C-alpha cells in the first residue's frame, strides 16, 4: 500500500514537472521544435547577432507556438553583459522631459536594451543615484537635468562607463553631451520681441547655474545689446509653472515697466501669463509680449497659443542614443558635444505676430 502510494505520488510529481516545463519552455525546447541548434536560438534573440532569415523565421514560429520568452538575466551571466542602461531624470518632470523619457525607453528597447530609471534633482541626489546603478552593472548612462559631480564623472570614465548628458552640458570635458543650441534660442526670442516693437525687456530665469538657463540668457542679452544697446531685467525663478507665477507677482509688486518677456521655459511662461491675466488684468500680448522655450504640448493649447522656441526632442533623443550606443561598443571613445538647432514657433503672445 505504501509502495503503491509512493508510486502514485511519484507519478504526480512527474506530471507537475511536465506542467512546469510546459509553462516555462526553454531555448532547448525551441531548438528542438524549430530543428536548429540551441546556439542558433540564442543568436536570434541577441540583438546584432548574425543569423539567416530562414533560421530566424523558424525559431520565431517555434518560440511563439511554445510561448517562449528569452531569459535576459541568464543570458547576461553567460555573455557578461547586462544590456541595461541607466536614466537619471528630474523628480518634478516637466512635459518636455516626460516626452523625452518615453522616446528613450522606446529607442533603447528597439536596440535590445532595458532601462533603469531613477529621479534626482541636484548634484548629491544624482551622484547617489548613479552609484546605485553600479550595483546593476549598467552598460551606459544618460543624465537629464541633474548634474554629476566632477569626481563621480571621473569615476565613471575610469570604469569605462559611457555617460551622456542630455539637453544640457557639463563643465567637465570628460562627459559627452547632446543639447539644443540654447544661445541661438535666446537670440531668436530677443529678435522677435524687438521686431514687434518691445523696448523694455525682461528675462524670467530657470534654475540658477544650469547650462540651459545660462546659455538662453547669454544669447538673449547678446542680441538685445546688439539691437538696443541695453540689457534685460533679470527675474529669478525656476523651471516650473509655480516659478513663473512667482515671477509675475514680483514684476507687478515692484512696478517694473516691461513690455516684452522671454521665459526660460514654456512652463515658466504659462505660470507667468496665467498670473498676470487672472490677478492683475494684464493683456497678452497687448500689454506684455511673452515668449517661452521648449514648445511643450501645452504651449499650443487654445488658452495659451504661446510663441516659443522649439527644441526637437525626438531628434535629441535619437542623437543621444546613437552616441551612447557607439560609445558602449567602443569604450574609451573621446567625449564629444552635439548641438541641435532650434526654431521660433510664432503663435499669439507677441504683438504684431503673423498669427496674432
PDB file of N, CA and C in Angstrom, residues 98-147:
ATOM      1  N   UNK A  98       9.036  64.350 -19.915  1.00  0.00           N
ATOM      2  CA  UNK A  98       8.187  63.158 -19.997  1.00  0.00           C
ATOM      3  C   UNK A  98       8.179  62.614 -21.419  1.00  0.00           C
ATOM      4  N   UNK A  99       8.118  63.521 -22.395  1.00  0.00           N
ATOM      5  CA  UNK A  99       8.172  63.138 -23.799  1.00  0.00           C
ATOM      6  C   UNK A  99       9.512  62.480 -24.118  1.00  0.00           C
ATOM      7  N   UNK A 100      10.593  63.077 -23.630  1.00  0.00           N
ATOM      8  CA  UNK A 100      11.928  62.540 -23.882  1.00  0.00           C
ATOM      9  C   UNK A 100      12.086  61.153 -23.280  1.00  0.00           C
ATOM     10  N   UNK A 101      11.599  60.970 -22.066  1.00  0.00           N
ATOM     11  CA  UNK A 101      11.740  59.681 -21.389  1.00  0.00           C
ATOM     12  C   UNK A 101      11.047  58.571 -22.173  1.00  0.00           C
ATOM     13  N   UNK A 102       9.872  58.861 -22.686  1.00  0.00           N
ATOM     14  CA  UNK A 102       9.135  57.885 -23.492  1.00  0.00           C
ATOM     15  C   UNK A 102       9.931  57.492 -24.734  1.00  0.00           C
ATOM     16  N   UNK A 103      10.517  58.481 -25.403  1.00  0.00           N
ATOM     17  CA  UNK A 103      11.314  58.212 -26.610  1.00  0.00           C
ATOM     18  C   UNK A 103      12.570  57.395 -26.259  1.00  0.00           C
ATOM     19  N   UNK A 104      13.204  57.700 -25.120  1.00  0.00           N
ATOM     20  CA  UNK A 104      14.396  56.959 -24.702  1.00  0.00           C
ATOM     21  C   UNK A 104      14.077  55.475 -24.503  1.00  0.00           C
ATOM     22  N   UNK A 105      13.014  55.203 -23.764  1.00  0.00           N
ATOM     23  CA  UNK A 105      12.655  53.806 -23.483  1.00  0.00           C
ATOM     24  C   UNK A 105      12.373  53.037 -24.767  1.00  0.00           C
ATOM     25  N   UNK A 106      11.657  53.671 -25.686  1.00  0.00           N
ATOM     26  CA  UNK A 106      11.323  53.012 -26.947  1.00  0.00           C
ATOM     27  C   UNK A 106      12.567  52.768 -27.797  1.00  0.00           C
ATOM     28  N   UNK A 107      13.401  53.794 -27.937  1.00  0.00           N
ATOM     29  CA  UNK A 107      14.589  53.683 -28.801  1.00  0.00           C
ATOM     30  C   UNK A 107      15.578  52.651 -28.259  1.00  0.00           C
ATOM     31  N   UNK A 108      15.810  52.652 -26.956  1.00  0.00           N
ATOM     32  CA  UNK A 108      16.765  51.715 -26.369  1.00  0.00           C
ATOM     33  C   UNK A 108      16.224  50.286 -26.398  1.00  0.00           C
ATOM     34  N   UNK A 109      14.925  50.156 -26.221  1.00  0.00           N
ATOM     35  CA  UNK A 109      14.314  48.826 -26.308  1.00  0.00           C
ATOM     36  C   UNK A 109      14.483  48.256 -27.718  1.00  0.00           C
ATOM     37  N   UNK A 110      14.313  49.094 -28.719  1.00  0.00           N
ATOM     38  CA  UNK A 110      14.498  48.658 -30.102  1.00  0.00           C
ATOM     39  C   UNK A 110      15.930  48.205 -30.357  1.00  0.00           C
ATOM     40  N   UNK A 111      16.865  48.786 -29.608  1.00  0.00           N
ATOM     41  CA  UNK A 111      18.276  48.425 -29.770  1.00  0.00           C
ATOM     42  C   UNK A 111      18.667  47.228 -28.909  1.00  0.00           C
ATOM     43  N   UNK A 112      17.694  46.661 -28.181  1.00  0.00           N
ATOM     44  CA  UNK A 112      17.964  45.473 -27.386  1.00  0.00           C
ATOM     45  C   UNK A 112      18.379  45.739 -25.960  1.00  0.00           C
ATOM     46  N   UNK A 113      18.101  46.932 -25.445  1.00  0.00           N
ATOM     47  CA  UNK A 113      18.468  47.295 -24.073  1.00  0.00           C
ATOM     48  C   UNK A 113      17.231  47.560 -23.217  1.00  0.00           C
ATOM     49  N   UNK A 114      17.346  47.267 -21.934  1.00  0.00           N
ATOM     50  CA  UNK A 114      16.321  47.617 -20.966  1.00  0.00           C
ATOM     51  C   UNK A 114      16.792  48.856 -20.195  1.00  0.00           C
ATOM     52  N   UNK A 115      15.857  49.588 -19.619  1.00  0.00           N
ATOM     53  CA  UNK A 115      16.214  50.828 -18.936  1.00  0.00           C
ATOM     54  C   UNK A 115      15.896  50.759 -17.448  1.00  0.00           C
ATOM     55  N   UNK A 116      16.780  51.333 -16.648  1.00  0.00           N
ATOM     56  CA  UNK A 116      16.557  51.547 -15.225  1.00  0.00           C
ATOM     57  C   UNK A 116      16.446  53.056 -15.027  1.00  0.00           C
ATOM     58  N   UNK A 117      15.381  53.505 -14.401  1.00  0.00           N
ATOM     59  CA  UNK A 117      15.114  54.946 -14.278  1.00  0.00           C
ATOM     60  C   UNK A 117      15.147  55.362 -12.817  1.00  0.00           C
ATOM     61  N   UNK A 118      15.918  56.408 -12.535  1.00  0.00           N
ATOM     62  CA  UNK A 118      15.969  56.988 -11.196  1.00  0.00           C
ATOM     63  C   UNK A 118      15.785  58.493 -11.330  1.00  0.00           C
ATOM     64  N   UNK A 119      15.040  59.083 -10.416  1.00  0.00           N
ATOM     65  CA  UNK A 119      14.832  60.533 -10.446  1.00  0.00           C
ATOM     66  C   UNK A 119      15.741  61.211  -9.426  1.00  0.00           C
ATOM     67  N   UNK A 120      16.236  62.386  -9.797  1.00  0.00           N
ATOM     68  CA  UNK A 120      17.118  63.159  -8.923  1.00  0.00           C
ATOM     69  C   UNK A 120      16.981  64.633  -9.282  1.00  0.00           C
ATOM     70  N   UNK A 121      17.227  65.491  -8.324  1.00  0.00           N
ATOM     71  CA  UNK A 121      17.056  66.928  -8.552  1.00  0.00           C
ATOM     72  C   UNK A 121      18.369  67.706  -8.541  1.00  0.00           C
ATOM     73  N   UNK A 122      19.367  67.226  -7.812  1.00  0.00           N
ATOM     74  CA  UNK A 122      20.586  68.022  -7.658  1.00  0.00           C
ATOM     75  C   UNK A 122      21.824  67.136  -7.702  1.00  0.00           C
ATOM     76  N   UNK A 123      22.975  67.742  -7.442  1.00  0.00           N
ATOM     77  CA  UNK A 123      24.243  67.021  -7.560  1.00  0.00           C
ATOM     78  C   UNK A 123      24.314  65.837  -6.613  1.00  0.00           C
ATOM     79  N   UNK A 124      23.979  66.048  -5.332  1.00  0.00           N
ATOM     80  CA  UNK A 124      24.097  64.970  -4.357  1.00  0.00           C
ATOM     81  C   UNK A 124      23.155  63.821  -4.692  1.00  0.00           C
ATOM     82  N   UNK A 125      21.922  64.163  -5.092  1.00  0.00           N
ATOM     83  CA  UNK A 125      20.967  63.122  -5.455  1.00  0.00           C
ATOM     84  C   UNK A 125      21.407  62.376  -6.704  1.00  0.00           C
ATOM     85  N   UNK A 126      21.932  63.099  -7.680  1.00  0.00           N
ATOM     86  CA  UNK A 126      22.385  62.469  -8.919  1.00  0.00           C
ATOM     87  C   UNK A 126      23.547  61.530  -8.650  1.00  0.00           C
ATOM     88  N   UNK A 127      24.503  61.951  -7.831  1.00  0.00           N
ATOM     89  CA  UNK A 127      25.649  61.103  -7.504  1.00  0.00           C
ATOM     90  C   UNK A 127      25.199  59.826  -6.803  1.00  0.00           C
ATOM     91  N   UNK A 128      24.265  59.969  -5.871  1.00  0.00           N
ATOM     92  CA  UNK A 128      23.745  58.810  -5.141  1.00  0.00           C
ATOM     93  C   UNK A 128      23.039  57.850  -6.099  1.00  0.00           C
ATOM     94  N   UNK A 129      22.252  58.413  -7.032  1.00  0.00           N
ATOM     95  CA  UNK A 129      21.521  57.585  -7.997  1.00  0.00           C
ATOM     96  C   UNK A 129      22.479  56.814  -8.886  1.00  0.00           C
ATOM     97  N   UNK A 130      23.494  57.489  -9.389  1.00  0.00           N
ATOM     98  CA  UNK A 130      24.435  56.839 -10.298  1.00  0.00           C
ATOM     99  C   UNK A 130      25.215  55.743  -9.584  1.00  0.00           C
ATOM    100  N   UNK A 131      25.621  55.987  -8.344  1.00  0.00           N
ATOM    101  CA  UNK A 131      26.351  54.949  -7.595  1.00  0.00           C
ATOM    102  C   UNK A 131      25.486  53.707  -7.387  1.00  0.00           C
ATOM    103  N   UNK A 132      24.183  53.919  -7.188  1.00  0.00           N
ATOM    104  CA  UNK A 132      23.290  52.764  -7.037  1.00  0.00           C
ATOM    105  C   UNK A 132      23.196  51.979  -8.342  1.00  0.00           C
ATOM    106  N   UNK A 133      23.355  52.654  -9.479  1.00  0.00           N
ATOM    107  CA  UNK A 133      23.327  51.976 -10.772  1.00  0.00           C
ATOM    108  C   UNK A 133      24.488  50.995 -10.922  1.00  0.00           C
ATOM    109  N   UNK A 134      25.623  51.303 -10.284  1.00  0.00           N
ATOM    110  CA  UNK A 134      26.789  50.439 -10.417  1.00  0.00           C
ATOM    111  C   UNK A 134      26.488  49.008  -9.960  1.00  0.00           C
ATOM    112  N   UNK A 135      25.583  48.867  -8.984  1.00  0.00           N
ATOM    113  CA  UNK A 135      25.232  47.535  -8.479  1.00  0.00           C
ATOM    114  C   UNK A 135      24.564  46.683  -9.554  1.00  0.00           C
ATOM    115  N   UNK A 136      23.954  47.329 -10.541  1.00  0.00           N
ATOM    116  CA  UNK A 136      23.249  46.612 -11.593  1.00  0.00           C
ATOM    117  C   UNK A 136      24.122  46.392 -12.829  1.00  0.00           C
ATOM    118  N   UNK A 137      25.382  46.852 -12.755  1.00  0.00           N
ATOM    119  CA  UNK A 137      26.323  46.696 -13.866  1.00  0.00           C
ATOM    120  C   UNK A 137      25.757  47.252 -15.169  1.00  0.00           C
ATOM    121  N   UNK A 138      25.247  48.477 -15.098  1.00  0.00           N
ATOM    122  CA  UNK A 138      24.728  49.112 -16.305  1.00  0.00           C
ATOM    123  C   UNK A 138      25.854  49.294 -17.317  1.00  0.00           C
ATOM    124  N   UNK A 139      25.483  49.348 -18.579  1.00  0.00           N
ATOM    125  CA  UNK A 139      26.472  49.487 -19.646  1.00  0.00           C
ATOM    126  C   UNK A 139      26.584  50.917 -20.154  1.00  0.00           C
ATOM    127  N   UNK A 140      25.619  51.756 -19.812  1.00  0.00           N
ATOM    128  CA  UNK A 140      25.646  53.150 -20.244  1.00  0.00           C
ATOM    129  C   UNK A 140      24.735  53.972 -19.361  1.00  0.00           C
ATOM    130  N   UNK A 141      24.917  55.300 -19.416  1.00  0.00           N
ATOM    131  CA  UNK A 141      24.166  56.189 -18.528  1.00  0.00           C
ATOM    132  C   UNK A 141      23.789  57.465 -19.253  1.00  0.00           C
ATOM    133  N   UNK A 142      22.518  57.869 -19.109  1.00  0.00           N
ATOM    134  CA  UNK A 142      22.043  59.155 -19.629  1.00  0.00           C
ATOM    135  C   UNK A 142      21.562  59.981 -18.448  1.00  0.00           C
ATOM    136  N   UNK A 143      22.052  61.201 -18.338  1.00  0.00           N
ATOM    137  CA  UNK A 143      21.678  62.079 -17.231  1.00  0.00           C
ATOM    138  C   UNK A 143      20.989  63.316 -17.787  1.00  0.00           C
ATOM    139  N   UNK A 144      19.757  63.533 -17.382  1.00  0.00           N
ATOM    140  CA  UNK A 144      18.997  64.712 -17.798  1.00  0.00           C
ATOM    141  C   UNK A 144      18.702  65.565 -16.583  1.00  0.00           C
ATOM    142  N   UNK A 145      18.859  66.856 -16.721  1.00  0.00           N
ATOM    143  CA  UNK A 145      18.531  67.834 -15.690  1.00  0.00           C
ATOM    144  C   UNK A 145      19.536  67.849 -14.549  1.00  0.00           C
ATOM    145  N   UNK A 146      19.630  66.765 -13.770  1.00  0.00           N
ATOM    146  CA  UNK A 146      20.539  66.748 -12.629  1.00  0.00           C
ATOM    147  C   UNK A 146      21.989  66.798 -13.101  1.00  0.00           C
ATOM    148  N   UNK A 147      22.876  67.225 -12.215  1.00  0.00           N
ATOM    149  CA  UNK A 147      24.281  67.398 -12.554  1.00  0.00           C
ATOM    150  C   UNK A 147      25.147  66.416 -11.780  1.00  0.00           C
TER     151      UNK A 147
END
